Tab-separated table of C-alpha atoms and ligand atoms in Angstrom:
chain	number	residue	atom	x	y	z
A	194	MET	CA	0.000	0.000	0.000
A	195	ASP	CA	1.475	3.404	-1.017
A	196	ASP	CA	1.551	6.242	1.536
A	197	ALA	CA	0.185	8.580	-1.127
A	198	ASP	CA	-0.042	8.765	-4.909
A	199	ILE	CA	2.203	11.808	-5.078
A	200	ALA	CA	4.843	13.300	-2.763
A	201	VAL	CA	5.800	16.957	-3.225
A	202	VAL	CA	9.250	17.567	-1.745
A	203	GLY	CA	9.756	21.222	-0.813
A	204	LEU	CA	6.829	23.512	-0.025
A	205	GLY	CA	8.288	26.836	-1.099
A	206	ALA	CA	6.805	28.942	-3.893
A	207	TRP	CA	6.507	26.215	-6.512
A	208	GLY	CA	5.939	23.157	-4.316
A	209	SER	CA	3.183	24.797	-2.248
A	210	CYS	CA	1.284	25.733	-5.423
A	211	ALA	CA	1.740	22.236	-6.874
A	212	LEU	CA	0.438	20.758	-3.614
A	213	TRP	CA	-2.573	23.097	-3.613
A	214	THR	CA	-3.475	22.274	-7.233
A	215	LEU	CA	-3.098	18.522	-6.752
A	216	ALA	CA	-5.113	18.527	-3.531
A	217	ARG	CA	-7.975	20.499	-4.997
A	218	ARG	CA	-8.087	18.101	-7.924
A	219	GLY	CA	-8.664	15.320	-5.423
A	220	VAL	CA	-5.241	13.659	-5.787
A	221	ARG	CA	-3.905	11.728	-2.760
A	222	VAL	CA	-0.854	13.909	-2.119
A	223	VAL	CA	1.645	14.430	0.682
A	224	GLY	CA	3.850	17.524	1.037
A	225	ILE	CA	7.182	17.469	2.873
A	226	GLU	CA	9.005	20.650	3.944
A	227	ARG	CA	12.197	20.860	5.995
A	228	PHE	CA	11.284	24.238	7.589
A	229	ASP	CA	7.927	25.982	8.124
A	230	PRO	CA	6.029	27.147	5.019
A	231	GLY	CA	6.810	30.817	4.394
A	232	HIS	CA	10.314	30.690	5.934
A	233	SER	CA	13.224	32.871	4.817
A	234	MET	CA	15.950	30.229	4.358
A	235	GLY	CA	15.383	29.559	0.647
A	236	SER	CA	14.479	31.650	-2.398
A	237	SER	CA	11.141	33.063	-1.318
A	238	GLY	CA	11.814	35.237	1.753
A	239	GLY	CA	11.859	39.031	1.870
A	240	THR	CA	8.259	40.344	2.023
A	241	SER	CA	7.727	41.123	-1.690
A	242	ARG	CA	8.221	39.746	-5.195
A	243	MET	CA	7.641	41.561	-8.470
A	244	PHE	CA	4.856	40.349	-10.740
A	245	ARG	CA	4.705	41.246	-14.456
A	246	THR	CA	3.383	39.561	-17.574
A	247	ALA	CA	5.911	41.291	-19.866
A	248	CYS	CA	8.496	38.550	-19.319
A	249	LEU	CA	11.748	39.721	-20.845
A	250	GLU	CA	13.462	36.467	-19.854
A	251	HIS	CA	11.662	34.425	-22.552
A	252	PRO	CA	8.588	35.214	-24.679
A	253	GLY	CA	7.293	31.711	-23.893
A	254	LEU	CA	6.863	32.770	-20.262
A	255	VAL	CA	4.156	35.310	-21.102
A	256	PRO	CA	1.310	32.749	-21.387
A	257	LEU	CA	2.508	31.193	-18.121
A	258	ALA	CA	2.487	34.604	-16.400
A	259	ARG	CA	-1.022	35.334	-17.706
A	260	ARG	CA	-2.337	32.018	-16.423
A	261	SER	CA	-0.455	32.532	-13.148
A	262	LEU	CA	-2.149	35.894	-12.667
A	263	GLU	CA	-5.597	34.294	-12.932
A	264	LEU	CA	-4.517	31.673	-10.422
A	265	TRP	CA	-3.001	34.259	-8.032
A	266	HIS	CA	-6.438	35.851	-7.897
A	267	GLU	CA	-8.024	32.439	-7.251
A	268	LEU	CA	-5.543	31.750	-4.473
A	269	GLN	CA	-6.144	35.199	-2.995
A	270	ALA	CA	-9.929	34.731	-3.070
A	271	ALA	CA	-9.699	31.252	-1.529
A	272	ALA	CA	-7.278	32.476	1.134
A	273	GLY	CA	-9.476	35.465	1.996
A	274	GLU	CA	-6.506	37.790	2.437
A	275	PRO	CA	-4.575	40.179	0.174
A	276	LEU	CA	-1.712	38.418	-1.625
A	277	ILE	CA	-1.234	40.377	-4.859
A	278	ASP	CA	-1.123	44.127	-5.353
A	279	ALA	CA	-1.371	45.444	-8.930
A	280	SER	CA	0.210	48.835	-8.328
A	281	GLY	CA	1.987	48.816	-11.716
A	282	GLY	CA	5.597	48.154	-12.641
A	283	LEU	CA	8.320	49.939	-14.547
A	284	LEU	CA	11.267	48.690	-16.599
A	285	ILE	CA	13.908	51.308	-17.378
A	286	GLY	CA	17.069	51.353	-19.483
A	287	PRO	CA	18.655	52.038	-22.846
A	288	PRO	CA	16.257	50.894	-25.615
A	289	ASP	CA	18.733	48.523	-27.262
A	290	ARG	CA	19.746	46.651	-24.108
A	291	HIS	CA	18.507	43.448	-22.460
A	292	ILE	CA	15.767	44.774	-20.154
A	293	ILE	CA	13.991	47.089	-22.568
A	294	ALA	CA	14.633	45.093	-25.753
A	295	GLY	CA	13.507	41.821	-24.082
A	296	THR	CA	10.376	43.405	-22.633
A	297	LEU	CA	9.433	45.038	-25.940
A	298	ALA	CA	9.943	41.737	-27.787
A	299	ALA	CA	7.678	39.868	-25.353
A	300	SER	CA	5.083	42.670	-25.394
A	301	ARG	CA	4.904	42.834	-29.177
A	302	GLN	CA	4.759	39.080	-29.628
A	303	HIS	CA	1.898	38.773	-27.153
A	304	ASP	CA	0.221	42.145	-27.690
A	305	LEU	CA	0.685	43.222	-24.072
A	306	PRO	CA	-0.571	46.629	-22.921
A	307	VAL	CA	2.794	48.231	-22.136
A	308	GLN	CA	3.191	52.025	-22.312
A	309	VAL	CA	6.464	53.466	-23.633
A	310	TRP	CA	7.658	56.634	-21.853
A	311	ASP	CA	10.671	58.683	-22.946
A	312	ALA	CA	13.018	59.983	-20.254
A	313	GLY	CA	11.162	63.325	-19.987
A	314	GLU	CA	7.766	61.729	-19.478
A	315	LEU	CA	9.195	59.251	-17.000
A	316	ARG	CA	10.802	62.025	-14.936
A	317	ASN	CA	7.504	63.955	-14.938
A	318	ARG	CA	5.428	60.980	-13.876
A	319	MET	CA	7.890	59.596	-11.339
A	320	PRO	CA	10.213	62.320	-10.042
A	321	VAL	CA	12.073	59.741	-7.929
A	322	HIS	CA	13.715	58.687	-11.199
A	323	ALA	CA	14.727	62.299	-11.993
A	324	GLY	CA	18.408	61.383	-12.410
A	325	LEU	CA	17.651	59.362	-15.539
A	326	PRO	CA	19.818	60.038	-18.622
A	327	ASP	CA	18.001	61.326	-21.737
A	328	HIS	CA	18.618	58.216	-23.832
A	329	HIS	CA	16.885	55.842	-21.358
A	330	ILE	CA	13.208	54.974	-21.704
A	331	GLY	CA	10.613	53.410	-19.407
A	332	LEU	CA	8.075	50.673	-20.083
A	333	TRP	CA	5.053	50.871	-17.793
A	334	GLU	CA	2.858	47.807	-17.228
A	335	GLN	CA	-0.255	48.859	-15.343
A	336	GLY	CA	-1.146	45.272	-14.378
A	337	ALA	CA	2.271	44.558	-12.867
A	338	GLY	CA	2.877	44.821	-9.130
A	339	LEU	CA	3.866	42.893	-6.044
A	340	ILE	CA	3.065	39.537	-4.483
A	341	ARG	CA	3.479	38.761	-0.796
A	342	PRO	CA	5.602	35.603	-0.882
A	343	GLU	CA	5.474	34.320	2.689
A	344	ARG	CA	1.704	34.738	3.010
A	345	SER	CA	1.092	33.191	-0.411
A	346	ILE	CA	3.090	30.074	0.412
A	347	ALA	CA	1.446	29.683	3.822
A	348	ALA	CA	-1.995	30.145	2.222
A	349	ALA	CA	-1.352	27.568	-0.526
A	350	VAL	CA	-0.220	24.978	2.045
A	351	ARG	CA	-3.157	25.744	4.341
A	352	LEU	CA	-5.663	25.435	1.461
A	353	ALA	CA	-4.008	22.240	0.246
A	354	GLU	CA	-4.410	20.713	3.704
A	355	ALA	CA	-8.031	21.835	3.812
A	356	ALA	CA	-8.535	20.077	0.460
A	357	GLY	CA	-7.095	16.821	1.821
A	358	ALA	CA	-3.298	17.011	1.383
A	359	ARG	CA	-1.147	15.590	4.170
A	360	VAL	CA	1.673	17.920	5.167
A	361	HIS	CA	4.854	17.200	7.129
A	362	THR	CA	6.757	20.349	8.103
A	363	GLY	CA	10.114	20.478	9.883
A	364	THR	CA	10.936	17.290	7.990
A	365	LYS	CA	14.010	17.085	5.804
A	366	VAL	CA	13.950	14.610	2.934
A	367	THR	CA	17.271	12.800	3.072
A	368	GLY	CA	16.989	10.798	-0.120
A	369	ILE	CA	14.740	9.872	-3.033
A	370	GLU	CA	15.034	6.404	-4.500
A	371	LEU	CA	13.222	5.507	-7.698
A	372	VAL	CA	12.001	1.927	-7.371
A	373	SER	CA	9.822	-0.377	-9.405
A	374	GLY	CA	6.414	1.281	-9.816
A	375	GLY	CA	7.183	4.356	-7.722
A	376	ALA	CA	9.600	6.108	-5.410
A	377	VAL	CA	10.745	5.882	-1.807
A	378	VAL	CA	11.134	9.260	-0.107
A	379	SER	CA	13.339	8.995	2.977
A	380	THR	CA	13.069	11.245	6.017
A	381	PRO	CA	14.750	10.939	9.427
A	382	VAL	CA	11.444	9.675	10.834
A	383	ARG	CA	10.424	7.115	8.243
A	384	ASP	CA	10.348	6.313	4.541
A	385	LEU	CA	7.312	7.127	2.430
A	386	ARG	CA	6.372	5.027	-0.572
A	387	VAL	CA	4.584	6.895	-3.398
A	388	ARG	CA	3.843	6.418	-7.095
A	389	GLN	CA	5.427	9.692	-8.213
A	390	VAL	CA	7.565	12.345	-6.607
A	391	VAL	CA	7.660	16.056	-7.451
A	392	VAL	CA	10.946	17.659	-6.402
A	393	ALA	CA	10.535	21.412	-5.847
A	394	ALA	CA	13.461	21.893	-3.484
A	395	GLY	CA	14.632	25.296	-4.796
A	396	GLY	CA	18.306	25.922	-3.983
A	397	TRP	CA	18.631	22.375	-2.663
A	398	LEU	CA	17.380	20.713	-5.869
A	399	GLY	CA	20.854	19.545	-6.925
A	400	SER	CA	21.388	17.728	-3.628
A	401	LEU	CA	18.236	15.605	-4.093
A	402	VAL	CA	18.406	14.777	-7.806
A	403	ASP	CA	21.709	13.897	-9.476
A	404	GLY	CA	22.850	15.157	-12.843
A	405	LEU	CA	20.803	18.370	-13.078
A	406	PRO	CA	22.549	21.427	-14.568
A	407	VAL	CA	21.909	23.706	-11.569
A	408	GLU	CA	24.044	25.990	-9.443
A	409	THR	CA	22.861	27.644	-6.248
A	410	VAL	CA	23.695	31.323	-5.974
A	411	ARG	CA	23.747	33.624	-2.951
A	412	MET	CA	21.904	36.935	-3.368
A	413	PRO	CA	21.517	39.814	-0.891
A	414	MET	CA	18.429	42.015	-0.439
A	415	THR	CA	18.729	45.478	1.053
A	416	TRP	CA	16.181	47.816	2.683
A	417	PHE	CA	16.786	51.539	3.224
A	418	ALA	CA	15.076	54.098	5.461
A	419	PRO	CA	14.731	57.442	3.651
A	420	PRO	CA	16.301	60.021	6.010
A	421	ALA	CA	13.717	62.679	5.035
A	422	ASP	CA	10.411	62.984	3.208
A	423	PRO	CA	9.316	59.310	3.303
A	424	GLU	CA	6.157	60.269	1.344
A	425	ARG	CA	8.390	60.785	-1.702
A	426	PHE	CA	9.280	57.087	-1.538
A	427	ALA	CA	5.782	55.658	-1.048
A	428	LEU	CA	4.939	52.711	-3.332
A	429	GLU	CA	2.649	54.803	-5.556
A	430	ARG	CA	5.524	57.212	-6.224
A	431	LEU	CA	8.169	54.514	-6.516
A	432	PRO	CA	6.342	51.466	-7.896
A	433	VAL	CA	8.288	48.263	-8.379
A	434	PHE	CA	10.982	48.741	-11.023
A	435	MET	CA	14.011	47.235	-12.713
A	436	ARG	CA	16.561	49.636	-14.138
A	437	GLU	CA	19.477	48.734	-16.395
A	438	MET	CA	22.422	51.157	-16.296
A	439	ASP	CA	24.616	51.882	-19.322
A	440	ASP	CA	27.294	49.495	-18.043
A	441	GLY	CA	24.781	46.627	-17.759
A	442	VAL	CA	24.390	46.769	-13.960
A	443	CYS	CA	20.716	46.362	-13.120
A	444	VAL	CA	19.088	47.756	-9.963
A	445	TRP	CA	15.606	46.656	-8.868
A	446	GLY	CA	13.341	47.646	-6.033
A	447	HIS	CA	10.209	49.407	-4.872
A	448	GLY	CA	8.978	52.108	-2.534
A	449	ILE	CA	7.521	51.861	0.969
A	450	LEU	CA	4.771	49.259	1.133
A	451	PRO	CA	1.273	50.447	2.048
A	452	TRP	CA	0.708	47.404	4.276
A	453	SER	CA	2.467	46.661	7.550
A	454	GLY	CA	5.079	43.965	7.985
A	455	PRO	CA	8.691	43.407	8.946
A	456	HIS	CA	9.970	46.115	6.559
A	457	ASP	CA	7.647	48.966	7.527
A	458	GLY	CA	8.745	52.355	6.237
A	459	LEU	CA	11.608	50.951	4.154
A	460	VAL	CA	12.543	51.129	0.467
A	461	LYS	CA	13.729	47.807	-1.002
A	462	LEU	CA	16.656	47.750	-3.424
A	463	GLY	CA	18.861	45.064	-4.880
A	464	LEU	CA	21.077	44.200	-7.803
A	465	GLU	CA	20.259	41.749	-10.538
A	466	ASP	CA	22.848	39.014	-11.079
A	467	SER	CA	23.291	40.385	-14.617
A	468	ASP	CA	26.873	39.283	-15.199
A	469	GLY	CA	26.937	36.263	-12.903
A	470	ARG	CA	28.612	38.282	-10.137
A	471	PHE	CA	26.903	36.501	-7.251
A	472	PRO	CA	28.867	33.553	-5.874
A	473	VAL	CA	27.885	29.910	-6.259
A	474	ILE	CA	27.367	28.400	-2.814
A	475	ASP	CA	26.654	25.152	-1.040
A	476	PRO	CA	23.068	25.686	0.215
A	477	GLU	CA	23.770	23.587	3.332
A	478	ARG	CA	26.607	25.797	4.488
A	479	PHE	CA	27.114	29.381	3.440
A	480	ASP	CA	27.559	32.709	5.139
A	481	ARG	CA	24.156	34.376	5.547
A	482	SER	CA	25.683	37.520	7.034
A	483	VAL	CA	26.429	40.439	4.746
A	484	SER	CA	29.920	41.232	3.504
A	485	PRO	CA	31.145	44.617	2.205
A	486	ALA	CA	31.383	43.063	-1.270
A	487	ASP	CA	27.652	42.296	-1.154
A	488	TRP	CA	26.592	45.868	-1.148
A	489	ASP	CA	29.582	48.010	-2.198
A	490	LEU	CA	28.375	48.037	-5.779
A	491	LEU	CA	24.776	48.789	-4.813
A	492	VAL	CA	25.778	51.667	-2.567
A	493	ASP	CA	27.844	52.951	-5.458
A	494	ARG	CA	24.709	53.081	-7.609
A	495	LEU	CA	22.306	54.533	-5.059
A	496	GLY	CA	23.047	58.175	-5.738
A	497	THR	CA	22.073	57.745	-9.384
A	498	ALA	CA	19.446	55.026	-9.098
A	499	VAL	CA	17.309	56.370	-6.251
A	500	PRO	CA	18.722	59.688	-4.971
A	501	GLY	CA	17.834	60.586	-1.386
A	502	VAL	CA	17.142	57.091	-0.164
A	503	GLY	CA	20.004	57.090	2.358
A	504	ALA	CA	23.481	55.654	2.386
A	505	LEU	CA	23.240	52.949	5.051
A	506	PRO	CA	20.885	49.991	4.791
A	507	ALA	CA	18.361	49.578	7.596
A	508	SER	CA	18.040	45.848	6.975
A	509	VAL	CA	19.956	43.348	4.866
A	510	SER	CA	19.273	39.684	4.343
A	511	VAL	CA	20.678	36.984	2.141
A	512	CYS	CA	18.528	34.855	-0.117
A	513	MET	CA	19.507	32.272	-2.731
A	514	TYR	CA	18.347	31.164	-6.118
A	515	THR	CA	19.101	28.415	-8.621
A	516	ARG	CA	20.862	29.113	-11.915
A	517	THR	CA	20.796	27.005	-15.092
A	518	PRO	CA	23.106	27.438	-18.136
A	519	ASP	CA	20.426	29.218	-20.245
A	520	ASN	CA	18.650	30.986	-17.357
A	521	GLN	CA	15.401	29.100	-18.009
A	522	PHE	CA	13.459	26.859	-15.630
A	523	LEU	CA	13.685	23.075	-15.275
A	524	LEU	CA	10.127	21.755	-15.462
A	525	GLY	CA	9.305	18.229	-16.463
A	526	ARG	CA	10.397	14.618	-16.262
A	527	PRO	CA	14.173	14.038	-16.451
A	528	ARG	CA	14.890	11.179	-18.857
A	529	ARG	CA	11.081	10.951	-19.321
A	530	ASP	CA	10.937	9.016	-16.036
A	531	PRO	CA	7.270	8.381	-15.157
A	532	ARG	CA	8.087	8.422	-11.435
A	533	LEU	CA	9.723	11.847	-11.222
A	534	VAL	CA	8.817	15.482	-11.965
A	535	ILE	CA	11.300	18.319	-11.402
A	536	ALA	CA	10.200	21.911	-10.731
A	537	GLY	CA	13.239	24.097	-10.169
A	538	GLY	CA	16.002	26.180	-11.692
A	539	CYS	CA	14.086	29.394	-11.004
A	540	ASN	CA	16.909	31.693	-12.210
A	541	ASN	CA	15.730	34.494	-9.996
A	542	HIS	CA	12.504	35.184	-11.905
A	543	GLY	CA	10.246	32.362	-10.796
A	544	PHE	CA	8.003	33.624	-8.035
A	545	LYS	CA	5.449	35.328	-10.280
A	546	HIS	CA	4.959	32.007	-12.131
A	547	ALA	CA	4.475	29.854	-9.012
A	548	THR	CA	0.717	29.322	-9.398
A	549	GLY	CA	1.049	28.528	-13.112
A	550	VAL	CA	4.001	26.238	-12.436
A	551	GLY	CA	1.958	24.470	-9.745
A	552	GLU	CA	-0.794	23.847	-12.274
A	553	ALA	CA	1.671	22.659	-14.952
A	554	VAL	CA	3.268	20.261	-12.461
A	555	ALA	CA	-0.159	18.870	-11.531
A	556	ASP	CA	-0.909	18.391	-15.253
A	557	LEU	CA	2.361	16.514	-15.790
A	558	VAL	CA	1.773	14.300	-12.788
A	559	MET	CA	-1.748	13.495	-13.982
A	560	GLY	CA	-0.639	12.750	-17.547
A	561	ARG	CA	-2.245	15.867	-19.078
A	562	SER	CA	-0.533	18.358	-21.375
A	563	PRO	CA	0.135	21.641	-19.556
A	564	ALA	CA	-1.979	24.562	-20.846
A	565	CYS	CA	1.178	26.533	-21.738
A	566	ASP	CA	3.927	25.190	-23.985
A	567	LEU	CA	6.861	24.710	-21.619
A	568	GLY	CA	9.138	22.800	-23.992
A	569	PHE	CA	11.886	25.372	-23.428
A	570	CYS	CA	11.953	24.282	-19.759
A	571	ASP	CA	12.530	20.580	-20.527
A	572	PRO	CA	15.085	19.342	-17.951
A	573	ASP	CA	16.740	17.173	-20.653
A	574	ARG	CA	17.347	20.052	-23.076
A	575	PHE	CA	21.085	20.224	-22.357
A	576	GLY	CA	21.610	16.625	-23.463
B	700	LIG	C1	16.538	38.356	-3.715
B	700	LIG	C2	15.576	37.717	-4.683
B	700	LIG	C3	14.630	38.504	-5.325
B	700	LIG	C4	13.737	37.915	-6.224
B	700	LIG	N1	12.801	38.692	-6.820
B	700	LIG	C5	11.872	38.115	-7.639
B	700	LIG	C6	10.818	38.896	-8.166
B	700	LIG	O1	10.731	40.097	-7.904
B	700	LIG	N2	9.897	38.272	-8.958
B	700	LIG	C7	9.958	36.936	-9.240
B	700	LIG	O2	9.102	36.434	-9.965
B	700	LIG	N3	10.954	36.165	-8.725
B	700	LIG	C8	11.890	36.734	-7.929
B	700	LIG	N4	12.881	35.966	-7.374
B	700	LIG	C9	12.911	34.537	-7.660
B	700	LIG	C10	11.880	33.789	-6.835
B	700	LIG	O3	11.883	34.248	-5.511
B	700	LIG	C11	12.174	32.322	-6.944
B	700	LIG	O4	12.094	31.974	-8.312
B	700	LIG	C12	11.186	31.455	-6.166
B	700	LIG	O5	11.116	31.869	-4.839
B	700	LIG	C13	11.646	29.993	-6.276
B	700	LIG	O6	10.750	29.181	-5.560
B	700	LIG	P1	11.124	27.649	-5.273
B	700	LIG	O7	9.861	27.003	-4.850
B	700	LIG	O8	11.878	27.086	-6.411
B	700	LIG	O9	12.164	27.722	-4.058
B	700	LIG	P2	11.842	27.914	-2.503
B	700	LIG	O10	10.715	28.855	-2.303
B	700	LIG	O11	13.132	28.171	-1.815
B	700	LIG	O12	11.297	26.487	-2.081
B	700	LIG	C14	12.091	25.341	-1.965
B	700	LIG	C15	11.611	24.626	-0.720
B	700	LIG	O13	12.142	23.326	-0.652
B	700	LIG	C16	12.419	23.042	0.703
B	700	LIG	N5	13.405	21.970	0.753
B	700	LIG	C17	14.639	21.990	0.221
B	700	LIG	N6	15.278	20.823	0.450
B	700	LIG	C18	14.407	20.053	1.129
B	700	LIG	C19	14.505	18.760	1.678
B	700	LIG	N7	15.620	18.004	1.565
B	700	LIG	N8	13.445	18.274	2.370
B	700	LIG	C20	12.299	18.997	2.492
B	700	LIG	N9	12.178	20.261	2.003
B	700	LIG	C21	13.212	20.773	1.337
B	700	LIG	C22	12.955	24.365	1.221
B	700	LIG	O14	12.947	24.443	2.630
B	700	LIG	C23	12.036	25.356	0.547
B	700	LIG	O15	10.912	25.657	1.338
B	700	LIG	C24	13.796	36.524	-6.480
B	700	LIG	C25	14.748	35.739	-5.817
B	700	LIG	C26	15.628	36.327	-4.916
B	700	LIG	C27	16.625	35.448	-4.229
């Protein structure tokens, strides 16, 4: 007798949404998480994540983002609490560079409602970006905004349990063995026998499944207290943005959140890992304290990126994410194995897609074709 039909290992952003979808489809599913859902030890901590449908990372992600948005609203309604805030989002940079060119390509291909602002219009509309050079432009997506990661994960797990999923928290999976007709998932307490296993272990994916082309990368997040005039840095005046500088360095962030939480009154800023500058780490043992190297470059950019925000961070924390050679996700069955589905390799742009990924994973597990074509995420694509 199997313990469940499906085990989902890792209940972070992607695993919690897979668990929720499977449970509400009536599948006998068990979720296993080494910490508590909504923790800050993996890739999903830090109070906010940007949502946008204009996915510059790959045009094929746009349908996934659109479907995810519908599902975020379903999750929010089922949870009965605010999870997603469509306060708009801005992408800024030189028109011929990665951020703007990629966003325009995705927008044109999928006919997305993105407004193009020249530097003058952008400065008028959002004076916080007054230091912008004349040759930069802004792309404004009204439907973009922020998701609350910790609450979303906790809500998905709670709703999955209410729909019949069994959940083991504080339980580290120590091994996954594929056996005849299923898989054995080992924990320090006991082994679970299931028909299929979904591995959504984020930065720890490589330690549970051999042979995947993933690296885990350490990435700091920084919050600043404006020394004067905090109103100037409210979210409506500094909506979530990504800004590419002329030298390719990319700053992202957003203004002070209108809801209360651990980062009350603070502006969030960080650097994109645009040139692979963040170090590869062992997720089991790495320094979670902040080094001067972590934020020297960011502090260097602050005067131009967001003038007046302050020179010293009020709060810094270290997160991690998983990198693949082409910066695209790993979603599917490695070696077409009917016992195993992988959902990982988030490449630092995966949170917004979590609900859609959860649905795609449930489709794969149940032998259905996912609604969006995710062939470019095939885990076997590197040969
Ligand atoms: C600083 C930063 C900013 C980001 N900003 C954005 C953004 O604005 N927009 C966006 O879309 N994306 C963003 N991302 C990326 C996004 O946060 C990630 O893509 C997403 O959180 C990945 O979710 P995950 O489920 O793969 O990993 P996680 O949420 O980390 O989940 C993995 C889970 O597996 C569990 N686990 C691991 N090993 C085991 C084991 N052996 N046994 C049991 N459980 C285990 C972990 O405890 C964890 O809960 C950002 C990432 C970072 C680091």
